[in-house]
Every structure is written in structure tokens, then in C-alpha cells.
Coordinates of C-alpha atoms and ligand atoms in Angstrom, one line a residue:
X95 CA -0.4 -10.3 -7.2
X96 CA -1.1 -14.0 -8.5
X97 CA -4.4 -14.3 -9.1
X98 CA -6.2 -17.0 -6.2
X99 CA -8.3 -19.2 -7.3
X100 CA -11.1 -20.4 -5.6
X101 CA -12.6 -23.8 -5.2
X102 CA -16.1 -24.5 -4.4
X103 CA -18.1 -27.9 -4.0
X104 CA -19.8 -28.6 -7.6
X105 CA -23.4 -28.7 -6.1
X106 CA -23.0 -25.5 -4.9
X107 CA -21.3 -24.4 -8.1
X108 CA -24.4 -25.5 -10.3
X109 CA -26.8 -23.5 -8.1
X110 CA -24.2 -20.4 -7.8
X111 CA -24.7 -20.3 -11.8
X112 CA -28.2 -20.6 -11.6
X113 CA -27.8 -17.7 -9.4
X114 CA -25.6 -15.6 -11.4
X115 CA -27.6 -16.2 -14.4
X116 CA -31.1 -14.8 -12.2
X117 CA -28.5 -12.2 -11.4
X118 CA -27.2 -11.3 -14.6
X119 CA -30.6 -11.0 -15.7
X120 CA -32.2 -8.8 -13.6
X121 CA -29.3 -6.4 -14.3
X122 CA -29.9 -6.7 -17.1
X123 CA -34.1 -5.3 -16.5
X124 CA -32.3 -2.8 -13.9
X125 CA -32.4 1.1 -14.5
X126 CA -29.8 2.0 -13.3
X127 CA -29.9 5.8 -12.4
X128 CA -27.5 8.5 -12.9
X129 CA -27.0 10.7 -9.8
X130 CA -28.9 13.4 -8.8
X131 CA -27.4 16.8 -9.4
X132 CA -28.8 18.1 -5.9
X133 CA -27.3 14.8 -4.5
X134 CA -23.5 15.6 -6.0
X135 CA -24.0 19.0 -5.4
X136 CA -24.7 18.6 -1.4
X137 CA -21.7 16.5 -1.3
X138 CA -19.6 19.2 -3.2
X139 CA -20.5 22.1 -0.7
X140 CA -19.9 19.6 2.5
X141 CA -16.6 17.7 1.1
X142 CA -15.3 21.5 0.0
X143 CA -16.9 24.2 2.4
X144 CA -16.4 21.8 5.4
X145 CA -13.9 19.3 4.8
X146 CA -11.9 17.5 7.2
X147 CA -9.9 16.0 4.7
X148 CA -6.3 17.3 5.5
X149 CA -7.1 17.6 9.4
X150 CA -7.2 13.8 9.2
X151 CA -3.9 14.1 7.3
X152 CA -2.2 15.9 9.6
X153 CA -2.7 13.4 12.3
X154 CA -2.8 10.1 10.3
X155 CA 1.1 11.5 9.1
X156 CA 2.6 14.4 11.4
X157 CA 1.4 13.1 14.6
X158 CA 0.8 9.4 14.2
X159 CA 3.1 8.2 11.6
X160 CA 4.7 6.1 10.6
X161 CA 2.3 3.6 10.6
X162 CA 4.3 0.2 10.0
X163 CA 2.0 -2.6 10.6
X164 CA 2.2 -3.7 14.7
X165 CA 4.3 -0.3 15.8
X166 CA 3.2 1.7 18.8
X167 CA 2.4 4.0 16.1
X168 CA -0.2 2.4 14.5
X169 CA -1.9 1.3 17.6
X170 CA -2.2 4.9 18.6
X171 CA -3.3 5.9 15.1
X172 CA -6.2 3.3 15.0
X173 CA -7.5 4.8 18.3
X174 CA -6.7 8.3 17.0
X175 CA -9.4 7.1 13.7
X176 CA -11.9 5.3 16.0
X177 CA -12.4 8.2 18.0
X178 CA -12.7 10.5 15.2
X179 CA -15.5 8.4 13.2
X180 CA -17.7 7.7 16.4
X181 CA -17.2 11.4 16.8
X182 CA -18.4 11.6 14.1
X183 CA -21.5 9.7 15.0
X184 CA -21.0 6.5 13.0
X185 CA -21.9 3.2 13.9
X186 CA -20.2 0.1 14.9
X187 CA -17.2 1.8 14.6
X188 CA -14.6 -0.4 16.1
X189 CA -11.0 -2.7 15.5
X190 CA -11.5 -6.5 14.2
X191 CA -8.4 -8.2 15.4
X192 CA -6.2 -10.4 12.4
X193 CA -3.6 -12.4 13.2
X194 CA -0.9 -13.5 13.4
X195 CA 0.9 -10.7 11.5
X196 CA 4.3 -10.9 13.5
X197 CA 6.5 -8.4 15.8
X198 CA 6.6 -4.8 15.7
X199 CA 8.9 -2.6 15.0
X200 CA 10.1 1.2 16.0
X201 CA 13.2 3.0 14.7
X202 CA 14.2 5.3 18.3
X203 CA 17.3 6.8 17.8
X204 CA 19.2 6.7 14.3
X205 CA 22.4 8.8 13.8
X206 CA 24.8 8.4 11.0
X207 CA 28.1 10.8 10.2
X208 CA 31.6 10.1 8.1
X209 CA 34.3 11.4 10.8
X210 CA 37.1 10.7 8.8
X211 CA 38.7 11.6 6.5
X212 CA 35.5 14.7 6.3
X213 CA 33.2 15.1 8.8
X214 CA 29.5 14.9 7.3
X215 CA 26.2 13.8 8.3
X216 CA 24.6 10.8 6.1
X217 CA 20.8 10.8 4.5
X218 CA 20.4 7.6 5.3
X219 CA 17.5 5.3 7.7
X220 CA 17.4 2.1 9.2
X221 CA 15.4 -1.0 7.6
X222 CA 12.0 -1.4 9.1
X223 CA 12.6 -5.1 11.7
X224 CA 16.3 -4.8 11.4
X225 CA 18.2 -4.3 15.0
X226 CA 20.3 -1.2 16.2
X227 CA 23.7 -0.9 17.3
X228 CA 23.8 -1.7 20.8
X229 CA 25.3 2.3 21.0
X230 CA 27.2 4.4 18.7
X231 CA 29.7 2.3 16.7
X232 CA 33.0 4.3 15.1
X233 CA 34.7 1.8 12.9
X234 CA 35.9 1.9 9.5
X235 CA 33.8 1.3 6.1
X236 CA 35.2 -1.2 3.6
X237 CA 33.8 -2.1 0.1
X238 CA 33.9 -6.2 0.0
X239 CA 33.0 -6.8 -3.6
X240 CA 30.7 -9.7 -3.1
X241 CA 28.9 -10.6 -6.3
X242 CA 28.7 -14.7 -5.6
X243 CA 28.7 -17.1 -2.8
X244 CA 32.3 -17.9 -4.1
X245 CA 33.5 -14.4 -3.3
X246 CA 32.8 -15.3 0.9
X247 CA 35.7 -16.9 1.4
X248 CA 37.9 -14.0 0.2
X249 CA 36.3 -12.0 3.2
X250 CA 35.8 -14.5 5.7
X251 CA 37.0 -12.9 8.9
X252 CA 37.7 -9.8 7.3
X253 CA 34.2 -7.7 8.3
X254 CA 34.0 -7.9 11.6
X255 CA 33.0 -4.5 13.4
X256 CA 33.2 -2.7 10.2
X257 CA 30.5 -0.8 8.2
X258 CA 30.4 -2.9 4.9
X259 CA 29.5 -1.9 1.3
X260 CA 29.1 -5.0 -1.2
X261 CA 27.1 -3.1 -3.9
X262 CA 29.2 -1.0 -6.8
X263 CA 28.1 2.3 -7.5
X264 CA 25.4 3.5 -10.2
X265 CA 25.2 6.0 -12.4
X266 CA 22.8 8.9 -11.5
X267 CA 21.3 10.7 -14.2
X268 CA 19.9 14.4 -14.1
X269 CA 16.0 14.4 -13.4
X270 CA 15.3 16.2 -16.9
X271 CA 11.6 15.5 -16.4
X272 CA 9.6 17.2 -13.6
X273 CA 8.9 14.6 -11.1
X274 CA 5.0 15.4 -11.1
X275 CA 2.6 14.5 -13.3
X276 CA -1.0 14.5 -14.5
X277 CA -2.7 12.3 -16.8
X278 CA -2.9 13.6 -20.0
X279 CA -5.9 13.1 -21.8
X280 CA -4.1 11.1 -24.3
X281 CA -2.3 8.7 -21.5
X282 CA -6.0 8.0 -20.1
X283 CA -7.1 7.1 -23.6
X284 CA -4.2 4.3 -23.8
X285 CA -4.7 3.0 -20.5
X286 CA -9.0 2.1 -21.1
X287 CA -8.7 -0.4 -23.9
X288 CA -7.8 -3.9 -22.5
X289 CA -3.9 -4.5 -21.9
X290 CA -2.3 -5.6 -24.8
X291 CA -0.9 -9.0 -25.7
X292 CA 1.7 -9.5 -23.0
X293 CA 4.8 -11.3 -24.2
X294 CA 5.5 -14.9 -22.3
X295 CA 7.1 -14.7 -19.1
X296 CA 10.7 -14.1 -19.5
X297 CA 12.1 -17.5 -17.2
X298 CA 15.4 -16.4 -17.2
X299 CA 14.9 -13.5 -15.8
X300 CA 12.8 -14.9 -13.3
X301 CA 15.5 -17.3 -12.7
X302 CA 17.4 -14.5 -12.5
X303 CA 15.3 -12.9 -9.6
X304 CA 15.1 -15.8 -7.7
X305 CA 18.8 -16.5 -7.6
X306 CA 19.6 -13.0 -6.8
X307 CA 17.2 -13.4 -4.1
X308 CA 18.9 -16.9 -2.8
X309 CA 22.0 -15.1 -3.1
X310 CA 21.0 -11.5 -1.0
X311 CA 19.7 -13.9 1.5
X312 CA 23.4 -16.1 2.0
X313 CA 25.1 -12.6 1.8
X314 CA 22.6 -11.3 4.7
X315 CA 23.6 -14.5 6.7
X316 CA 27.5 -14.1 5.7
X317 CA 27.3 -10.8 7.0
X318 CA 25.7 -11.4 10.2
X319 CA 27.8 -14.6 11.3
X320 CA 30.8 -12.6 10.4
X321 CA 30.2 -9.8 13.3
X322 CA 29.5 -6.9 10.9
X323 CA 28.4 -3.4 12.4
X324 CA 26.2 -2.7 9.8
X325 CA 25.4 -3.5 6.2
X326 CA 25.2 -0.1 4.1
X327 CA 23.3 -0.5 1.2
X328 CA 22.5 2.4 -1.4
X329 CA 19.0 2.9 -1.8
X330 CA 16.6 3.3 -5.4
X331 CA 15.9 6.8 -5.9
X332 CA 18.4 10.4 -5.7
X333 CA 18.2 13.6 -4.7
X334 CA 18.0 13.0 -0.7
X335 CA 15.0 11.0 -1.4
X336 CA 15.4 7.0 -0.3
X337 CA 13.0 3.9 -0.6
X338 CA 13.4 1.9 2.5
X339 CA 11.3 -1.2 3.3
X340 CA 12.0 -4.2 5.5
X341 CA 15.5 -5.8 6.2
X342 CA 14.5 -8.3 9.0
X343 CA 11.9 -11.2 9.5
X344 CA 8.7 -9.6 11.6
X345 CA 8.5 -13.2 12.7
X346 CA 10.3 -13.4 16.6
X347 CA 11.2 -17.0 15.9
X348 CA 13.9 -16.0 13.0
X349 CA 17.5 -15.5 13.3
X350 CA 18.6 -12.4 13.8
X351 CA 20.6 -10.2 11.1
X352 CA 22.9 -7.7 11.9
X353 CA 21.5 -4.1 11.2
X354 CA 20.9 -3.0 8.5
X355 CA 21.1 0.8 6.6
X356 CA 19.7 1.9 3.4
X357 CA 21.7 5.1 2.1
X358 CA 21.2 8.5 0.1
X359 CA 23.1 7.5 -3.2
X360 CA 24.8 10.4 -3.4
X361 CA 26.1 10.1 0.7
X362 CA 26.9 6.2 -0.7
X363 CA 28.6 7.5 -3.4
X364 CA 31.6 9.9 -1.2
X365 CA 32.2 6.7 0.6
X366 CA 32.4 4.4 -2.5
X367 CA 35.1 6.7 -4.4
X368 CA 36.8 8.0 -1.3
X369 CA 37.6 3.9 -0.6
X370 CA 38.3 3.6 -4.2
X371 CA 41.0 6.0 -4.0
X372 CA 42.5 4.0 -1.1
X373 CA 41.8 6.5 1.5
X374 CA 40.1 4.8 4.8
X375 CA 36.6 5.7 5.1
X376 CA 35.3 5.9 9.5
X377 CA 31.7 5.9 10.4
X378 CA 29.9 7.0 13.2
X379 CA 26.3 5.2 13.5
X380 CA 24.0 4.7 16.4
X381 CA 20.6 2.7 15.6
X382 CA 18.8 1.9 18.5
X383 CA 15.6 -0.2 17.4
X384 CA 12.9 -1.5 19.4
X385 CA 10.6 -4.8 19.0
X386 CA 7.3 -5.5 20.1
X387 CA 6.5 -9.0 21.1
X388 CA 3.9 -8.7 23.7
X389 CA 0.6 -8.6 21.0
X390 CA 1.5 -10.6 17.5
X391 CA -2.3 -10.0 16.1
X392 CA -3.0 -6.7 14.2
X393 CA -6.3 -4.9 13.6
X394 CA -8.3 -3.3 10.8
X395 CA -11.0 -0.5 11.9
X396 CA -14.4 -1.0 10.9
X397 CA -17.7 2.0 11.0
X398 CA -20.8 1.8 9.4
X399 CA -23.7 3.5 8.4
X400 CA -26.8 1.8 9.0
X401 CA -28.9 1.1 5.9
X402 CA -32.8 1.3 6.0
X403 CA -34.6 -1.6 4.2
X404 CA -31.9 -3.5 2.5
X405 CA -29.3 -3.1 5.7
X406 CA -27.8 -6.7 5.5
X407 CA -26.8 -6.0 2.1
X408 CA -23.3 -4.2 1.7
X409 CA -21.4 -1.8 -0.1
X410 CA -17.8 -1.1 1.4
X411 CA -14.7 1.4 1.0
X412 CA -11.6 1.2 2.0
X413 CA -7.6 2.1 2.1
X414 CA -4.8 0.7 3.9
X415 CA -3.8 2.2 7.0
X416 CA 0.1 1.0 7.6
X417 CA 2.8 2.5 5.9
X418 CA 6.3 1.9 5.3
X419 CA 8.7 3.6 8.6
X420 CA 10.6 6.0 7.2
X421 CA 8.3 8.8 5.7
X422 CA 5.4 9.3 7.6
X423 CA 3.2 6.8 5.1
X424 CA 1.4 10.6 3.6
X425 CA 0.5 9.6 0.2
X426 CA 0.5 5.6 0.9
X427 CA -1.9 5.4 2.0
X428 CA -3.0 8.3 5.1
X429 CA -4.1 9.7 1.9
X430 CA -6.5 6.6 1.0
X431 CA -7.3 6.7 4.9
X432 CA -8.5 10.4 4.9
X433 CA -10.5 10.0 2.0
X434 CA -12.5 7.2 2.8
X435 CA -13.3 8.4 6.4
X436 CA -13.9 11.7 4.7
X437 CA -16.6 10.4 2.3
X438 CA -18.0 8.6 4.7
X439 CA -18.2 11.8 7.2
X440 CA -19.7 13.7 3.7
X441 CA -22.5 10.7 3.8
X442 CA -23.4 11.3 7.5
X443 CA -23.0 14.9 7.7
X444 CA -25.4 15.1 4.8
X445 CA -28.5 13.1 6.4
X446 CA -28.1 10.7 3.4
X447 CA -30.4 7.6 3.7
X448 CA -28.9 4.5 2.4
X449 CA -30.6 1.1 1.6
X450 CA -27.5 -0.5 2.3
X451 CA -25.2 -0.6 5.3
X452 CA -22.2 1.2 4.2
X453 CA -19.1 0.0 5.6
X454 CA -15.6 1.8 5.9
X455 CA -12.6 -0.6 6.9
X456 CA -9.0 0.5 7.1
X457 CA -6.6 -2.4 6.4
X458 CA -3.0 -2.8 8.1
X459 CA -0.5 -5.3 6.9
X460 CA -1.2 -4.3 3.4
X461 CA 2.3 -3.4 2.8
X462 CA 3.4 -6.8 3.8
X463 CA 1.3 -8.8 1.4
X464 CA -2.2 -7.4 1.4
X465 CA -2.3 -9.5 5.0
X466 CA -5.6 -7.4 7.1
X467 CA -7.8 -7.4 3.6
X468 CA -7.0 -10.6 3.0
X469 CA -8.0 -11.6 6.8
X470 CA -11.5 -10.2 6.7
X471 CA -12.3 -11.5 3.1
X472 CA -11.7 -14.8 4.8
X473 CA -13.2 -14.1 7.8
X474 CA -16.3 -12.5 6.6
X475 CA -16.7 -13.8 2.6
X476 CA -14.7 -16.8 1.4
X477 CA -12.1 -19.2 3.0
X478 CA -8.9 -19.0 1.3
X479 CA -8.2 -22.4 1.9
X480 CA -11.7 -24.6 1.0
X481 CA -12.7 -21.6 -1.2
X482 CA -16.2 -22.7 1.1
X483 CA -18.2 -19.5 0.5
X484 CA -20.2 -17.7 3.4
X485 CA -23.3 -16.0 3.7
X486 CA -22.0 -12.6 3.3
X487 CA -20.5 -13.7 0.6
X488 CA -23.8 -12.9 -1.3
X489 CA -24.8 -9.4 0.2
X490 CA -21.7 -7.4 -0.7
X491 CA -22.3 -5.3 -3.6
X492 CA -19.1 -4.0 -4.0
X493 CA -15.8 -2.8 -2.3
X494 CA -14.2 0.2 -3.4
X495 CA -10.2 0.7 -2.3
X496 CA -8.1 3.9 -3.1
X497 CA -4.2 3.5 -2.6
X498 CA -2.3 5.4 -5.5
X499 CA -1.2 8.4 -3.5
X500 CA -2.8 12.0 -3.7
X501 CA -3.5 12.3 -7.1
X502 CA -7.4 12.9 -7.8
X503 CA -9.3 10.4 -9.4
X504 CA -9.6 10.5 -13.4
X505 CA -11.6 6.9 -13.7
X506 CA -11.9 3.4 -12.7
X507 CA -10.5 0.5 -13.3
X508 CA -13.6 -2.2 -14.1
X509 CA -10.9 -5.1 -13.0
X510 CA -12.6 -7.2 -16.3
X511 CA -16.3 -7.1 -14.8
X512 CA -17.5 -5.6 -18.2
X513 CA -21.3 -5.4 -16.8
X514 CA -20.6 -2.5 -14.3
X515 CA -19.3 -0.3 -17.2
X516 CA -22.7 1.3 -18.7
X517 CA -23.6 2.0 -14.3
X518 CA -20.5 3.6 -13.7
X519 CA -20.5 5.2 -17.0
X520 CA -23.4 6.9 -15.5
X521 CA -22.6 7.4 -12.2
X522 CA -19.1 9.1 -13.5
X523 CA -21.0 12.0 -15.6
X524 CA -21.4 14.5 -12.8
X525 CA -17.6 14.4 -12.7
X526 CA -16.4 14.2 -15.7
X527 CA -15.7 18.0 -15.9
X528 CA -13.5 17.6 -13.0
X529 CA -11.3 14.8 -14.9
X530 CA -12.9 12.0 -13.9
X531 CA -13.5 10.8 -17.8
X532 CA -11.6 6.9 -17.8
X533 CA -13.6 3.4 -17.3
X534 CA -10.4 1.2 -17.8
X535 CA -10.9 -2.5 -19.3
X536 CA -8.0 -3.4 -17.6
X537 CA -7.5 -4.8 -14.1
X538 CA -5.0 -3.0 -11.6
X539 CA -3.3 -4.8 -8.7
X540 CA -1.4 -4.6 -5.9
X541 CA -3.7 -3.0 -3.2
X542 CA -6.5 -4.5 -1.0
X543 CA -9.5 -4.6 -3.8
X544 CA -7.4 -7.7 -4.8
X545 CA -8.4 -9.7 -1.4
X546 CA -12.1 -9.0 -3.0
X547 CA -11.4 -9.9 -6.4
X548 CA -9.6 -12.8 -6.0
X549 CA -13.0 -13.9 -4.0
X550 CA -15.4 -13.3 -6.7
X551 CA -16.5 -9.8 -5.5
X552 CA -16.6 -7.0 -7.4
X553 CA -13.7 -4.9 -5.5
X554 CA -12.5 -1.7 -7.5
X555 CA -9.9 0.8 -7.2
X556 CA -9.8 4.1 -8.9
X557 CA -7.5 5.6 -11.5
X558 CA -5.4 8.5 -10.2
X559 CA -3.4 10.8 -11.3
X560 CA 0.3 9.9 -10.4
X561 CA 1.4 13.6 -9.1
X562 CA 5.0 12.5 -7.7
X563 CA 3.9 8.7 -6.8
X564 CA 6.4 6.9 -8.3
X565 CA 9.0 9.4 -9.1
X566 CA 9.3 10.2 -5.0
X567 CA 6.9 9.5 -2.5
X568 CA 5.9 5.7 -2.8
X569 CA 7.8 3.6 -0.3
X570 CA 10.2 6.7 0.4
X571 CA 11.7 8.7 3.2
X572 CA 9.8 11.7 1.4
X573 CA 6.6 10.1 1.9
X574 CA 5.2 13.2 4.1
X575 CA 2.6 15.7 4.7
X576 CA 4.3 18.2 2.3
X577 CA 3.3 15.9 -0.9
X578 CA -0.1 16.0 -0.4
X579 CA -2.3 17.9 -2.8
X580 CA -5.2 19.1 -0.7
X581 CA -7.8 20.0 -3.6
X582 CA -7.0 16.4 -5.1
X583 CA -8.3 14.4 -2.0
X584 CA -11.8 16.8 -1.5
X585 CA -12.4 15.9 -5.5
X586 CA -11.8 12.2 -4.2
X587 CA -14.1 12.1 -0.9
X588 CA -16.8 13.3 -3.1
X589 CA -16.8 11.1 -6.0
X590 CA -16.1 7.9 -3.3
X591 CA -19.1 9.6 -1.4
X592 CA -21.2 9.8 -4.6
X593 CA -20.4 6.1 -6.0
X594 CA -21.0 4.5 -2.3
X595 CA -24.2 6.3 -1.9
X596 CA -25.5 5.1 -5.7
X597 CA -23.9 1.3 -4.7
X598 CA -25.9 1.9 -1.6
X599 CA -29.6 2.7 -3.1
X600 CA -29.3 0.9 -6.3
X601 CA -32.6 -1.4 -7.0
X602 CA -29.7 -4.8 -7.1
X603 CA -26.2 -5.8 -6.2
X604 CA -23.4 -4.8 -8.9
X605 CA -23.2 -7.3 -11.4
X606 CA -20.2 -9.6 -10.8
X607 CA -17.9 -11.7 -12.6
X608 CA -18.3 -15.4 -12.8
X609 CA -16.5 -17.0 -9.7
X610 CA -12.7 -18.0 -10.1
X611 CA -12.7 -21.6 -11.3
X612 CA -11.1 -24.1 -9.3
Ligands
LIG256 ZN1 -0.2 1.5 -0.5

């Protein structure tokens, strides 16, 4: 993500320093206190003897997803979690409205077989705001090698009702290494120092990007205006696992494309070589895809618990809550959902007091530009636009996010606030036996701590191990129930549990970094 800046009035500036400097030094007079062993230990027995963890998993993903941001789904799912924390007897639990994030979007029916010259099912899924069929369509596939815009008029009124390939077909390696993976102790070590140097950006290759981008977007247009029955395109990953994201604008006032259908390579592949050999390819596909125009806001979910004598002061945790549509969203992010209402369920089922209110929200829209995080930071800490703080700005300790799948936590990135490194130094010890040993220099991006961040609050999000992240869950069709690693997200409700609850009674706020200058 690009980093935001923010831009305050210089008055207020001068005395924010003066603040930060009071700040700074009475962190610097703070003890800060390691946690209690009979603290860690309580939280142990409940998040392991007791846990709800993968209950909360299995409706978050097997009942309720996917979670795209504005589906049915999700609206059902964020009653499904408001019920369960106020059953859980949490406070203020409830949905703050955001908007406006667009349309929703629900894949109903999607069949896809080759009839001719074979008969064979396809591994394939619609894009998420795309449209269906109107019905099941049997037509012909055709490859239309389309690299540049001057390619279109070779084609022009050439596509019409037919099933259309434009990209080539890649090579697909043997997966030699095992998909999953845990940090070695060695990979931790590289990833704490700061990041190295980075070489400039490379500007043709950006150039590059953008122009491809142009280009994808004329072809989508070309495609449409020229009547095609659907646009096949073969997908990033192998092995019957797909990534499939969004192939239509969410926002109702946009054009139309035609629909749109990201395939198995290997299922792309029998059609690419059996058209290559001149032999006709026929398709059977029937997408029917609904949209949802009748509420354009979204929500995130907000609970609490109730500090004692410092309650207006704040220390949050949170996950996204939407997901991509065509897994069930297991390890991005129910997984970062579960574990954050877990440790919060771990901090009220143990009786804990806290100083501080502590405050769960579950963000949607995050997979469409970190949009609900990025709505309450505004709402409730700093406008995006004037960069005009607001009184809450100052009583937020710190926000901590998880959202890299179900790998347990090995560390924490310190996103460049140096000062919080000998506190969470300490507050790491009880767990470093159970891999938790890496305090990161660097800063990580991508998820909702970024909304914080970017405002000048100290928002964190933990190191993971990868387990099959990246290698086949993460934006996939394979993003289900199956992938998650039960022990891994107990070890993570605890540790959240344990670093909320110090955030919570520590004698001051985090230390921060300095504002982003204007
Ligand atoms: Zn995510």
C-alpha cells in the first residue's frame, strides 16, 4: 500500500510535538512489566481446554462463506458473529455502517463441461461482480490471439456467442517443494533486521503494468461489445487449485462486461492444444449471477470490554471479515476473525479486569482496498482528507490485526516504531518456547493495521508462519475449512489475548511514531 500522508494545521503540529516529546518521555520512566505467568497460564487452559476457536471456523467458512464484501453471505455472517460475542456477554457489541462500498454479488448456479470433441467437466468459477449466462450456453471455444489493440480488428465480428481464449498457454512445472511451510529459525533471523536497500523502482516495468492494464481493460470492452458468451481465462496457480478475484465493477453505475471465467490450467490447457490441433472445441456453461442493489453501505462489527479506570483509553484487535467468493475465505481471513473473537472470549471468560476498553472490530471491504478499516480510522481517529485529527485520536494505544492465514504466530512486525521493541520484547517471553521468538524492524503491509498506521497510530500485525498461504489457499478456490491448522489458531488467541490484556493495563499508551508529515 502507498504510504498516506497526513496533514495537520502547524499550530496543532507544534503542540502535538510537545506532546509526543511529554510522551516519549514518560516511556521512557515507564516499567513496563512482563506478564504474569498465572496470567498466561489461565489464558492457556481456557484458549486450549475450552476453545471455541474452530467452532467459529466452521460457521465463519462452512456455513456462512464466502464472505465477499455486500453478499447475502456476509450479512448473515455478521449477525451469525454479533450473536455469538453478545452471547458471549460482551459489550456494545454491534455493526457501524461504512459506505458506500458498491453492489453485491452472489455466484447461484455455475456449471461448466467440454461436450465435444470429449465430454468432461471443467475446474473452473465465475469472477466475483461479473454476470451469468442468461441460461446454459453450448457454443464453440476459439483461441483469438489478442496481444495488442491492433489485433481487434482481425476479430471484429468473429466472437460473437463463442467461448473465447486470448491468453497462450504456460508452462506448468512439477511442485518439487511441499507446498507447506514453517519458518525456520534461520528465515525468522533474515526477516528481523530492517529491509535491505531496495533498488529504485523499475519504471519500465511499471510502465509495463500500467499498459497491460489499459490494454486488459480495451480487450474486456472489445469482448463485451462483440457479443461474446464468456471470456475463459486460465487462472495463477495448478493442481485444481485457482485464484479468482473480481472481473466486474461493484459500482451499479458501470457498464456491464460480458461474464467472465477464470479456469483450472490444466482444464485450459485440453482446450488450448485440442484448438491448436484444429479440432473444434464446444462448451457447455451456465452462470447464473445475482446483484444486490437495494443496500450500497457495508458494515464492520464492533464488541468491547469495558475498562475500569482508564475506559476512554483504547486498545483494539482486529481481522477482516470478507473474503474472496470462491473458497469459503478459511484462511483469509475467518481465520483472523476466529482468533480475534476467540481472545477476546479468553479475556471475558477469564474475569480479566482491564484499565482500558478493549475493542474487537471485524473489517469488510478489506479485500477491495482495505475500504471498512480505512472507514472507521476516518470516522473515529483522523480524516483522510484534512488529515484534522480527532479526539480519539489520542486514547488509542494500539491496534493489533492478524490476516496471514492459519499459521501460528512466530513474532511481530514493529512497523518502524523502534520504542515498542524492549515492551514487546517482554511481553513475547512467555511464548517464546512456543515459536514466538521474531520482533521484525521491518514494516508489513497489505492488511487493515495499515488504515492505523498510515494515521499515526501504532497498528501492528503479527508474523506467521506461511503453512500453505501463498502456495494454495490465499485468494483461491481452495481457501476452505480443510486448510486450517486447529493448534495454530489456539497458540494465536492466546498470545493476542495476552498482548491486548498487557496494552490494556499498562501504566501509558504505546509509544508511537512521530506523525506522517505533510
Ligand atoms: Zn486477507
Amino acid at each position: 500500500m502507498r504510504p498516506r500522508i497526513i496533514r495537520i494545521p502547524v499550530k496543532l503540529a507544534a503542540l502535538l510535538a510537545l506532546a509526543f516529546a511529554l510522551t516519549w518521555a514518560a516511556a521512557a520512566q515507564t516499567d513496563w512489566l512482563a506478564p504474569e505467568a498465572s496470567i498466561i497460564s489461565k489464558f492457556e487452559f481456557e484458549g486450549s481446554e475450552h476453545s471455541h476457536v474452530m467452532e467459529v471456523m466452521g460457521y465463519l467458512t462452512d456455513v456462512y462463506g464466502p464472505r465477499l464484501t455486500n453478499s447475502p453471505n456476509i450479512r448473515e455472517a455478521g449477525e451469525y458473529a454479533v450473536k455469538t460475542l453478545s452471547g458471549w456477554g460482551l459489550a456494545n457489541v454491534r455493526e457501524e455502517a461504512w459506505g458506500p462500498f458498491g453492489r453485491g454479488w452472489s455466484n447461484e448456479v455455475f456449471e461448466a463441461s467440454e461436450i465435444s470433441p470429449r465430454r468432461s467437466p471443467l475446474i473452473a468459477y465465475p469472477k466475483a461482480w461479473t454476470p451469468g449466462t442468461n441460461g446454459p450456453v453450448t457454443a464453440d471455444a476459439i483461441y483469438a490471439r489478442i496481444e495488442k489493440e491492433d489485433d481487434f480488428a482481425f476479430y471484429r465480428g468473429r466472437l460473437r456467442g463463442m467461448f473465447v481464449l486470448t491468453a497462450p498457454m504456460r508452462i506448468v512445472q512439477a511442485q518439487f517443494e511441499a507446498p507447506a511451510h514453517r519458518f525456520t529459525d534461520q528465515e525468522l533471523a533474515e526477516i528481523a533486521p530492517p529491509r535491505p536497500p531496495q533498488p529504485p523502482p523499475d519504471k519500465e516495468a511499471r510502465d509495463r503494468q500500467r499498459k497491460q492494464q489499459e490494454f486488459n481493460e480495451k480487450l474486456v470492452k472489445f469482448l463485451t461489445d462483440e457479443g461474446a458468451a464468456a471470456w475463459l481465462e486460465p487462472a495463477p496457480h495448478d493442481g485444481g487449485t485457482l485464484t479468482v478475484m473480481a472481473g466486474g465493477s461493484r459500482d451499479p453505475k458501470d457498464a456491464p462486461v460480458l461474464p467472465r471465467v477464470a479456469v483450472d490450467i490444466e482444464h485450459y490447457g485440453r482446450i488450448f492444444r485440442t484448438l491448436d490441433k484444429n479440432i473444434p472445441v464446444t462448451l457447455r456453461i451456465n452462470i447464473a449471477n445475482k446483484f444486490y442493489d437495494d443496500n450500497l453501505d457495508s458494515f464492520n462489527i464492533v464488541a468491547e470490554i469495558p475498562g475500569t479506570d482508564k475506559a476512554d483509553e483504547v486498545v483494539m484487535l482486529g481481522a477482516h471479515f470478507d473474503s474472496w467468493a470462491s473458497g469459503t475465505g478459511a484462511t483469509d481471513n475467518a481465520a483472523g476473525s476466529a482468533v480475534m473473537m476467540e481472545a477476546m472470549r479468553i479475556l471475558k471468560t477469564c474475569g480479566m479486569k482491564t484499565r482500558r476498553t478493549v475493542r474487537l472490530a471485524l473489517w469488510t471491504g478489506e479485500e477491495e482496498g482495505l475500504l471498512g478499516s480505512r472507514a472507521y480510522v476516518n470516522e473515529h481517529f483522523a480524516d483522510r482528507k484534512s488529515g484534522d485529527l480527532k479526539p480519539e485520536h489520542a486514547k488509542l494505544s494500539a491496534y493489533f490485526n492478524v490476516d496471514n492465514g492459519t499459521g501460528k504466530i512466530r513474532g511481530i512486525y514493529l512497523q518502524g516504531n523502534e520504542a515498542v521493541r524492549p515492551i514487546f520484547e517482554k511481553w513475547m517471553e512467555p511464548f517464546k518456547a512456543d515459536g514466538m521468538t521474531t520482533l521484525s524492524a521491518r514494516s508489513t503491509g497489505a492488511t487493515d493495521h495499515v488504515s492505523f498506521d498510515d494515521a499515526g497510530l501504532p497498528g501492528f500485525q503479527f508474523i506467521q508462519d506461511p503453512i500453505e498461504y501463498d502456495t494454495r489457499t490465499h485468494h483461491t478456490n481452495m481457501d476452505v475449512y480443510e486448510r486450517i491448522q486447529a493448534a495454530d489458531l489456539k497458540q494465536m488467541a492466546v498470545i493476542v489475548a495476552s498482548f491486548a490484556y498487557m496494552t490494556a493495563n499498562a501504566a501509558d499508551l504505546l509509544p508511537r511514531k512521530p506523525l506522517p508529515k505533510h
